[in-house]
Tab-separated table of C-alpha atoms and ligand atoms in Angstrom:
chain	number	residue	atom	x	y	z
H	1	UNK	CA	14.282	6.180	12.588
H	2	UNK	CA	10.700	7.927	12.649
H	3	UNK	CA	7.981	5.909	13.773
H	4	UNK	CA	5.476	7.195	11.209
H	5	UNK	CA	6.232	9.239	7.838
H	6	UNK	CA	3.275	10.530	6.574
H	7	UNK	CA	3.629	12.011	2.684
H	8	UNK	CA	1.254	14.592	1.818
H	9	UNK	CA	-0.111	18.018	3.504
H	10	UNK	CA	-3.939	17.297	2.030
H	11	UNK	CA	-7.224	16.211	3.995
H	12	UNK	CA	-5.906	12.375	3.785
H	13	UNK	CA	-2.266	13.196	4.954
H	14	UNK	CA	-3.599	16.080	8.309
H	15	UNK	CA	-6.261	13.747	9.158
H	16	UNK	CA	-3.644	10.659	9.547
H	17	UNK	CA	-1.144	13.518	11.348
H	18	UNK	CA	-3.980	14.392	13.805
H	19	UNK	CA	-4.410	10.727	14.381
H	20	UNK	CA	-0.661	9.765	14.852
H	21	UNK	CA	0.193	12.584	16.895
H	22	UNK	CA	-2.661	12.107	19.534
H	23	UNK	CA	-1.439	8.193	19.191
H	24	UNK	CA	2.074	9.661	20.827
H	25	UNK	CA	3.823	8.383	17.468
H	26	UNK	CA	5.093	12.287	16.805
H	27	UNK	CA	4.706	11.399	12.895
H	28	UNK	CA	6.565	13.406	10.789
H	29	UNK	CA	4.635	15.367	7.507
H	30	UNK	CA	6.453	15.785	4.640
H	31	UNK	CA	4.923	18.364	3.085
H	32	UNK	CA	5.710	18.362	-1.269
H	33	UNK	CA	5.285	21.042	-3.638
H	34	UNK	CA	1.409	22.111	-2.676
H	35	UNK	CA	1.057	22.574	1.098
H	36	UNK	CA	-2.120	22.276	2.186
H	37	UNK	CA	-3.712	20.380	-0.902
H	38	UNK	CA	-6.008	20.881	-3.329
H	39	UNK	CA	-7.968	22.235	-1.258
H	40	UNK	CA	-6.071	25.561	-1.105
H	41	UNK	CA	-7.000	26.451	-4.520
H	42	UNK	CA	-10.860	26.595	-3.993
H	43	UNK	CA	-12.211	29.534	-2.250
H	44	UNK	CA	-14.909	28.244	-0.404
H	45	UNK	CA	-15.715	24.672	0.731
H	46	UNK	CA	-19.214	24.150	1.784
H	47	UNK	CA	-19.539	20.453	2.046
H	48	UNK	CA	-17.416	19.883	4.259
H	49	UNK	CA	-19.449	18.506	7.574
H	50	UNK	CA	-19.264	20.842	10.916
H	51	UNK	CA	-19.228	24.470	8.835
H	52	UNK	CA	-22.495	25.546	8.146
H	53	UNK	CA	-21.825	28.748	6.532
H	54	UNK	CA	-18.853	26.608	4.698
H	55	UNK	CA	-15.232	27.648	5.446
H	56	UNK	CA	-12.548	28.987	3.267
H	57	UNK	CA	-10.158	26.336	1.590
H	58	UNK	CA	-7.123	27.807	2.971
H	59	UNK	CA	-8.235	28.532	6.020
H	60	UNK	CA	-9.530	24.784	6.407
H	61	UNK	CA	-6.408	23.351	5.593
H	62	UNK	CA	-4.456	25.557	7.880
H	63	UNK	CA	-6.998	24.431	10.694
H	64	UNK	CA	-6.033	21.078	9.985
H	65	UNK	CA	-2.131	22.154	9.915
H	66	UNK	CA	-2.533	23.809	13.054
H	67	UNK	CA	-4.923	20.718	14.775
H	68	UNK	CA	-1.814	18.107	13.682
H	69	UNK	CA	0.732	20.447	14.912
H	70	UNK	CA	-0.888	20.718	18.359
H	71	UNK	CA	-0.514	17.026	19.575
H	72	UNK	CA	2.973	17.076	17.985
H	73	UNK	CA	3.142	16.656	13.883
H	74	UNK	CA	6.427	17.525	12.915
H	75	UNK	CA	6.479	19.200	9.415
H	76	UNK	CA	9.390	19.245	6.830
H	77	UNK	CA	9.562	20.131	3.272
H	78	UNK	CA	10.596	17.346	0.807
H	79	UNK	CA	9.189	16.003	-2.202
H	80	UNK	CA	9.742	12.275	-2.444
H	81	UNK	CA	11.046	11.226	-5.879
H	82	UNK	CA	11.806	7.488	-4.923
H	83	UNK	CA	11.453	5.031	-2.114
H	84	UNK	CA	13.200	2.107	-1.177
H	85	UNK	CA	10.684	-0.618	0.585
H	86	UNK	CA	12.620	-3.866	-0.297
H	87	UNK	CA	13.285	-6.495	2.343
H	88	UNK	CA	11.389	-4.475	5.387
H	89	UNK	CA	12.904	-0.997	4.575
H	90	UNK	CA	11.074	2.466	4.251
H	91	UNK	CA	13.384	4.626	3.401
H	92	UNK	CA	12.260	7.979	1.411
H	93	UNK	CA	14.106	9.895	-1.088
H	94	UNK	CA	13.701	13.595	-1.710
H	95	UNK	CA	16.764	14.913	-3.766
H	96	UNK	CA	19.858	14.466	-1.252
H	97	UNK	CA	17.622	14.147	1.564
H	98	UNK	CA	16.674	10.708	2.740
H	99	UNK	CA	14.335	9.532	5.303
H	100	UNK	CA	13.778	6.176	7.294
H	101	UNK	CA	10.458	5.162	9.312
H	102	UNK	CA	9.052	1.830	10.583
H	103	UNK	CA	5.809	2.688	8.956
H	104	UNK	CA	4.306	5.145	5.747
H	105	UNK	CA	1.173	6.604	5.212
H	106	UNK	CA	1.356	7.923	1.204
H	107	UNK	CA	-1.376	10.646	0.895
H	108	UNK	CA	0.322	12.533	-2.309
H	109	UNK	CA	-2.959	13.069	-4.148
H	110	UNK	CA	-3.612	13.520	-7.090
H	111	UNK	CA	-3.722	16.484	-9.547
H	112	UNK	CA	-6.251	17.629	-11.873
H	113	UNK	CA	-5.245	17.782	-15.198
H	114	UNK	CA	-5.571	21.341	-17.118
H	115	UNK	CA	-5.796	22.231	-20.481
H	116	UNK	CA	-2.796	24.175	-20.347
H	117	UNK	CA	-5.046	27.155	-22.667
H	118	UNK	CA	-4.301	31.181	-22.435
H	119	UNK	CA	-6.463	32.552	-19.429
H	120	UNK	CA	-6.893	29.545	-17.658
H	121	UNK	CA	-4.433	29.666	-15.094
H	122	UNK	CA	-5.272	33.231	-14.354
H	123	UNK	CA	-8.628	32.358	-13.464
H	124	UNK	CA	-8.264	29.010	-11.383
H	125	UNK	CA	-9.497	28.830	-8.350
H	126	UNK	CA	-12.060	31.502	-7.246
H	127	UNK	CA	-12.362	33.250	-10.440
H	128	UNK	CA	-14.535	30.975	-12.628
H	129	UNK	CA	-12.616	28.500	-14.122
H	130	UNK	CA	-12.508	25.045	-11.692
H	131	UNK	CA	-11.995	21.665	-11.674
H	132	UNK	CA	-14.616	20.246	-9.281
H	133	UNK	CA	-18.385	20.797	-9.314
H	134	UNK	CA	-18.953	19.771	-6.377
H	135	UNK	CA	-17.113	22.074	-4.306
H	136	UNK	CA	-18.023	25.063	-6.699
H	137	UNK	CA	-20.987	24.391	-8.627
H	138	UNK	CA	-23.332	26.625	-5.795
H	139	UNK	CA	-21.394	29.417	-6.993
H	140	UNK	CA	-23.077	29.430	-10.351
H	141	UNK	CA	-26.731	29.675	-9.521
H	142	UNK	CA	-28.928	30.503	-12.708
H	143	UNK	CA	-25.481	31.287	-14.710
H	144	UNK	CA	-24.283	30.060	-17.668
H	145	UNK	CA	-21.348	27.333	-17.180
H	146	UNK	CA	-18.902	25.476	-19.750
H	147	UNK	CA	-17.670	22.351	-19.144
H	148	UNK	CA	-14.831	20.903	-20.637
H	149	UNK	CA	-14.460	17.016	-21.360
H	150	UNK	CA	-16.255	14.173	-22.443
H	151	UNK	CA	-15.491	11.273	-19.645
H	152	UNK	CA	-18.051	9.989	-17.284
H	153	UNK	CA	-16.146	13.375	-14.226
H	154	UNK	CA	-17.488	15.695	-17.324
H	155	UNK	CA	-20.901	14.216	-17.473
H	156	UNK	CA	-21.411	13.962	-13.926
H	157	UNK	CA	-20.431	17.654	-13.158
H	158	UNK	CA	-22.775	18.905	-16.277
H	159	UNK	CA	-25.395	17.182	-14.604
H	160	UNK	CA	-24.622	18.197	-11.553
H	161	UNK	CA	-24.339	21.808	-12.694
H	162	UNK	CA	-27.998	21.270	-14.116
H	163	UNK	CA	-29.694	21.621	-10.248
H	164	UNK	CA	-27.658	25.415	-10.340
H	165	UNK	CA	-26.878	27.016	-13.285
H	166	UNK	CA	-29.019	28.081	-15.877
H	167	UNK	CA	-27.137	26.647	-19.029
H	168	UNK	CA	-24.445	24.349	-19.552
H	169	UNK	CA	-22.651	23.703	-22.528
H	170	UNK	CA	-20.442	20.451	-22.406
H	171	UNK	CA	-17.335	21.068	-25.020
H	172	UNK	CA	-15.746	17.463	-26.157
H	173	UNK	CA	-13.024	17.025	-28.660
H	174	UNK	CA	-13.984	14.219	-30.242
H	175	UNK	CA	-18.011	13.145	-32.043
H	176	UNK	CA	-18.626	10.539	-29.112
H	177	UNK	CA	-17.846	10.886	-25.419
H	178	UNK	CA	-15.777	8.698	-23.235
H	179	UNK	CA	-18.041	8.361	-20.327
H	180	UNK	CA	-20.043	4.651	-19.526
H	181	UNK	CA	-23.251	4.627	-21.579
H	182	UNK	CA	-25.676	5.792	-18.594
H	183	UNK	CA	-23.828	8.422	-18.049
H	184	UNK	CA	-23.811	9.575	-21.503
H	185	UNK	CA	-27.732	9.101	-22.310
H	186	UNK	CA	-28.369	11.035	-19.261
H	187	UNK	CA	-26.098	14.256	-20.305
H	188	UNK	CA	-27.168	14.279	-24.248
H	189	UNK	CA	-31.363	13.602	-22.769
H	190	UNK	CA	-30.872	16.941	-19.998
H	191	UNK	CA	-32.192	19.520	-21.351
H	192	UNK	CA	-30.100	22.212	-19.885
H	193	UNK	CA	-27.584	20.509	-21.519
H	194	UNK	CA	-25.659	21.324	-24.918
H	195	UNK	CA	-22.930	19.449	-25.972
H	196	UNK	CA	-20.409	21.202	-28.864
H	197	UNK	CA	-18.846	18.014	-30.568
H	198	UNK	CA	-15.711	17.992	-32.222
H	199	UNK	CA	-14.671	20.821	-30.271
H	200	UNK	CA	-11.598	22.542	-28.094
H	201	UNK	CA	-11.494	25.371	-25.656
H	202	UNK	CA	-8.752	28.081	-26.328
H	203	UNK	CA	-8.908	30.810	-24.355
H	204	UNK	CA	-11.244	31.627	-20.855
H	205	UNK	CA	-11.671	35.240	-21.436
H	206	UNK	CA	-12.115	37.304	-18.092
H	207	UNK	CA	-14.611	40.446	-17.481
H	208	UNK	CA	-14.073	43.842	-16.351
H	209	UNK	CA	-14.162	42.185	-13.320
H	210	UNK	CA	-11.037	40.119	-13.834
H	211	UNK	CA	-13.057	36.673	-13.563
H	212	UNK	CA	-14.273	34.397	-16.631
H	213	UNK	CA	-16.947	35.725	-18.797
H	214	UNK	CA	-16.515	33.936	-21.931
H	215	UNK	CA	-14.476	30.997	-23.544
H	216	UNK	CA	-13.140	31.102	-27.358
H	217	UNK	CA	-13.467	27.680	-29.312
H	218	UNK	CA	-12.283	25.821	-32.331
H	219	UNK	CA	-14.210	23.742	-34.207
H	220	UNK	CA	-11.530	20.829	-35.486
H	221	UNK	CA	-13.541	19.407	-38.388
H	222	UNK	CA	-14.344	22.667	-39.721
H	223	UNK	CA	-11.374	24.332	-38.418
H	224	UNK	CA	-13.904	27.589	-37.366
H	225	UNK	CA	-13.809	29.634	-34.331
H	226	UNK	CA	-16.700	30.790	-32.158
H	227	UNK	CA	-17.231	32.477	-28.793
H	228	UNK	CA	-19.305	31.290	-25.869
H	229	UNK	CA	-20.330	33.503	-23.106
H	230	UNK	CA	-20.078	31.697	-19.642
H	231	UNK	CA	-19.119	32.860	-16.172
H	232	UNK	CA	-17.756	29.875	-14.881
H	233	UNK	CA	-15.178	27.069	-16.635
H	234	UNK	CA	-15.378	23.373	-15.431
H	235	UNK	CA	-12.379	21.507	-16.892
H	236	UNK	CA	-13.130	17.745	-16.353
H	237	UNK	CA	-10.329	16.143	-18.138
H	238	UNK	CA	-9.190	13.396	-15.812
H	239	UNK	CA	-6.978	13.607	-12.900
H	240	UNK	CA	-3.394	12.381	-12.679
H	241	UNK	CA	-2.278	10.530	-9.255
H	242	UNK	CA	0.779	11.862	-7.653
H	243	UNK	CA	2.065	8.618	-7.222
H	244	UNK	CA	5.607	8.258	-9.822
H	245	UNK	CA	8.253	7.665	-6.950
H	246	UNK	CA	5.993	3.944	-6.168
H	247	UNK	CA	6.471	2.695	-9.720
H	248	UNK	CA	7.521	-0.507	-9.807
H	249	UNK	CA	7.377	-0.845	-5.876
H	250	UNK	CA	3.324	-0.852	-4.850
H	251	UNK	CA	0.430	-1.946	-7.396
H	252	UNK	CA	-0.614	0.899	-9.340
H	253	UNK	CA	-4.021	0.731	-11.595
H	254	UNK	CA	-3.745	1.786	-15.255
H	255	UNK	CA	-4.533	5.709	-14.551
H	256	UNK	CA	-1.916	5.392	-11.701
H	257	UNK	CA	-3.642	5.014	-8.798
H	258	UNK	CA	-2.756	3.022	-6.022
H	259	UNK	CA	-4.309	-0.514	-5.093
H	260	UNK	CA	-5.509	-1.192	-1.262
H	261	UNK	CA	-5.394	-5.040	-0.609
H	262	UNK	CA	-8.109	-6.322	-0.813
H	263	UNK	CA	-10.622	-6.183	2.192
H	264	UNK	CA	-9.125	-2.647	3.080
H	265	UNK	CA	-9.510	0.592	2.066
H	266	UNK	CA	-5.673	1.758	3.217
H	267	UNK	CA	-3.170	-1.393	3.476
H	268	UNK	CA	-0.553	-1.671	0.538
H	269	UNK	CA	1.079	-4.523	-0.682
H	270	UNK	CA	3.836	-3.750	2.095
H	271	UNK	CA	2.985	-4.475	5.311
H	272	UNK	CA	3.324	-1.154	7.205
H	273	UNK	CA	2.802	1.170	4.191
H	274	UNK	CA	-0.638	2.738	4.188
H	275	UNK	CA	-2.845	4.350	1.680
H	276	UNK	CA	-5.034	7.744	1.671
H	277	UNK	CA	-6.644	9.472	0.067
H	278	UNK	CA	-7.167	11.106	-3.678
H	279	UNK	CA	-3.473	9.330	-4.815
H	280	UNK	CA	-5.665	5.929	-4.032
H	281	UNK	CA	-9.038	7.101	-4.926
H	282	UNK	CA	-10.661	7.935	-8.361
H	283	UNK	CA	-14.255	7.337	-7.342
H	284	UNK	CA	-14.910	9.964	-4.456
H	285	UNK	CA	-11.931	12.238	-4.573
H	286	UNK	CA	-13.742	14.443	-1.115
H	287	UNK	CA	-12.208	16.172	1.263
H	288	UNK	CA	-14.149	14.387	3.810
H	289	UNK	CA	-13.793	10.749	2.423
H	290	UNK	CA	-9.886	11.740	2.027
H	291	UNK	CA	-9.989	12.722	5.556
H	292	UNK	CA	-11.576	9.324	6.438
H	293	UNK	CA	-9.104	7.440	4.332
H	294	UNK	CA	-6.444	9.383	6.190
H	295	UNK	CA	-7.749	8.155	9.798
H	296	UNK	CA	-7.862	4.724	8.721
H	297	UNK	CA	-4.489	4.588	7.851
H	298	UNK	CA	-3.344	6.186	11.088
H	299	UNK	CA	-5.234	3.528	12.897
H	300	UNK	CA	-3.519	0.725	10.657
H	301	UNK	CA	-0.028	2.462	11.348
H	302	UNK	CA	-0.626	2.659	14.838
H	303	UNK	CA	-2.205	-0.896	15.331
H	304	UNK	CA	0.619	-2.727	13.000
H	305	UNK	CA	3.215	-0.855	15.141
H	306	UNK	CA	1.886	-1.675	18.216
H	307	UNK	CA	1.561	-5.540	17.046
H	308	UNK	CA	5.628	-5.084	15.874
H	309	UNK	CA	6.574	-3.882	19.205
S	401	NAP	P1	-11.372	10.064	-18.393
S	401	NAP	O1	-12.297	8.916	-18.434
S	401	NAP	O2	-9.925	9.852	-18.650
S	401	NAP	O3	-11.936	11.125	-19.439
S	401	NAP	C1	-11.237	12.291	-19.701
S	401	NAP	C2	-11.979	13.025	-20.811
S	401	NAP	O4	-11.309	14.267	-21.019
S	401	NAP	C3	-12.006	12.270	-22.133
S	401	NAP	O5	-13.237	12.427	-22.769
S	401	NAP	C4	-10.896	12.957	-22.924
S	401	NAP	O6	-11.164	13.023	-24.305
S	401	NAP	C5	-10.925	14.363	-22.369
S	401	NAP	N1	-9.623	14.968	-22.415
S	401	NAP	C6	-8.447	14.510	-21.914
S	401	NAP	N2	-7.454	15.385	-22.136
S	401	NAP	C7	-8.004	16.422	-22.819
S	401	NAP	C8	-7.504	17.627	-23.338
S	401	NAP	N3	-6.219	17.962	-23.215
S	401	NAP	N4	-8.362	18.452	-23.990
S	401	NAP	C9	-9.664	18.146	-24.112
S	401	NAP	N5	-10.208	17.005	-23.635
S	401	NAP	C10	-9.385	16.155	-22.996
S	401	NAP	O7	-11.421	10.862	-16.976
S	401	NAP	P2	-12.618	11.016	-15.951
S	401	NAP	O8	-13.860	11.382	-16.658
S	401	NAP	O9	-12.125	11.910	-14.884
S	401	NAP	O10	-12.769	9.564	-15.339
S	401	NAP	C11	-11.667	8.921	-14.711
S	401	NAP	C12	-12.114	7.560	-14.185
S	401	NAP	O11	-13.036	7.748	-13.099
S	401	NAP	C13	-12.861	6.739	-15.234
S	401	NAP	O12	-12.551	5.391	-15.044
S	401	NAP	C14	-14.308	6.998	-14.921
S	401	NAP	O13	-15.161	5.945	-15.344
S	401	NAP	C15	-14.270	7.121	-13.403
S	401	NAP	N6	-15.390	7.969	-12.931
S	401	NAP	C16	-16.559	7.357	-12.656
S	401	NAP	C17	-17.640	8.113	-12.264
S	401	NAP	C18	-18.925	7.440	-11.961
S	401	NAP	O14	-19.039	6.263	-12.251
S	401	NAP	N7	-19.890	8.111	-11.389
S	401	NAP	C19	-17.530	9.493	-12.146
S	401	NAP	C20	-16.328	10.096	-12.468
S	401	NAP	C21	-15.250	9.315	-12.864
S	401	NAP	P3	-11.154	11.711	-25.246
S	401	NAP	O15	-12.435	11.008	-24.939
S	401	NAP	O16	-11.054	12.250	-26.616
S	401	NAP	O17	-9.937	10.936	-24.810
């Protein structure tokens, strides 16, 4: 029986590794089907406090690795499909494999959702087409950007994008957007800002230079197609939470995120079982506030095992 199983290999789940290992639990990480996190698909992270000439994601997240290793993390590669936390238990299943610990910190995060469109893949992640303007929106100085979606993540990253890049031209499927009605009036008043209504990407087109230059779209009223140049690609079409194997067992919200009790950022409905990060956060989704979540959690672990013993 392990004395702390941590899911996830992002900010949240290191972070809580770093924290249980110098605790002397020796957690073990169970690492799924994207070591290292999200984070390992953006070239360059600059927000992230303590690197002032920003650090590369990969090389961030392998500093963490390395930091969680060195006071004894354990690592293993399973991804969880279902858990058993009736009557006390924690037992984790991954295919045959099955795991038992007296406490859980879930730190699965969550995934951005693509649009699943000719080119896009290619270009994820370094060469102009990305899902977070916050980590890459520097990138773009006094460029033209597209941003797909029409939620209140799409408006916030076109205005966000607004402070960098010299155009941006928000593409939404439908004649209205999604987003609260703040949010909205401040996109359609910006006046870098164009919004193409009615509207899908399909196809990022890449330079010479192998990275996005343009995007094709269809108009679906008019059923027309048109080309708009653009060197970088924001998709902002919601995220999904990595969080299927607690159906039915912890309180998910609507989009699939999972509840904290109330009063805590971390505690689940099961005493023991401990939440972090981007699977249980829609509203910040940082590295650094997933690396916070991921500390708390360790210090609940530790503090409700100690209390047990
Ligand atoms: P969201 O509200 O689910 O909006 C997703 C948007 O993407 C919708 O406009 C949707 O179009 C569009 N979309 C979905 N799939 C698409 C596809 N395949 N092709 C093209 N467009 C597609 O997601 P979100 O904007 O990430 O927000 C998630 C939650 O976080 C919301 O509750 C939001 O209020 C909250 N949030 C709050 C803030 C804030 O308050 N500052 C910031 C960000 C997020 P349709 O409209 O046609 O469905």
């Amino acid at each position: 029986m392990e004395n702390v199983i941590i899911l996830g290999t992002g900010c949240a789940g290191f972070t809580a590794g770093i924290y249980t290992a110098r605790a002397n639990l020796q957690p073990l990480i169970l690492e799924g089907d994207l070591p290292g996190g999200q984070l390992t698909t953006t070239s360059e992270v600059e927000n992230f406090p303590g690197f002032p000439e920003g650090i590369d994601g990969f090389m961030l997240m392998d500093n963490l690795r390395k930091q969680a290793a060195r006071f004894g993390s354990r690592f293993e590669s399973a991804l969880v499909d279902r858990v058993d936390f009736s009557e006390g238990r924690k037992i984790l299943y991954a295919g045959e494999k099955s795991f038992e610990a007296h406490s859980v910190i879930i730190a699965t995060g969550a995934t951005p959702r693509l649009l699943g469109i000719p080119g896009e893949k290619e270009m994820y992640g370094g060469k102009g087409v990305t899902t977070c303007a916050t980590c890459d929106g520097a990138f773009y100085r006094d460029m033209d950007v597209v941003v797909v979606g029409g939620g209140d993540s799409a408006c916030e990253e076109s205005l966000f994008l607004t402070r960098f890049c010299s155009k941006v031209t928000l593409v939404h499927r439908r004649d209205e957007l999604r987003a609260s009605r703040i949010m909205a009036e401040r996109t359609l008043a910006h006046e870098k800002i164009e919004v193409i209504w009615d509207s899908a990407v399909e196809e990022v087109l890449a330079g010479e230079d192998g990275k996005a230059n343009a995007v094709n779209i269809r108009n679906l009223k008019a059923n027309d197609t048109s080309n708009i140049p653009c060197k970088g690609v924001f998709i902002a079409i919601g995220h999904v939470p990595n969080t299927k194997p607690f159906e039915g067992v912890l309180e998910l919200d609507e989009d699939g995120y999972l509840v904290p009790e109330q009063n805590s950022m971390v505690r689940s409905s099961v005493p023991g079982v401990y939440v972090a990060g981007d699977c249980a956060d829609h509203a910040y989704r940082q590295a650094i506030t997933a690396a916070g979540m991921g500390c708390q959690a360790a210090i609940e672990a530790e503090r409700w095992l100690a209390e047990k013993e």
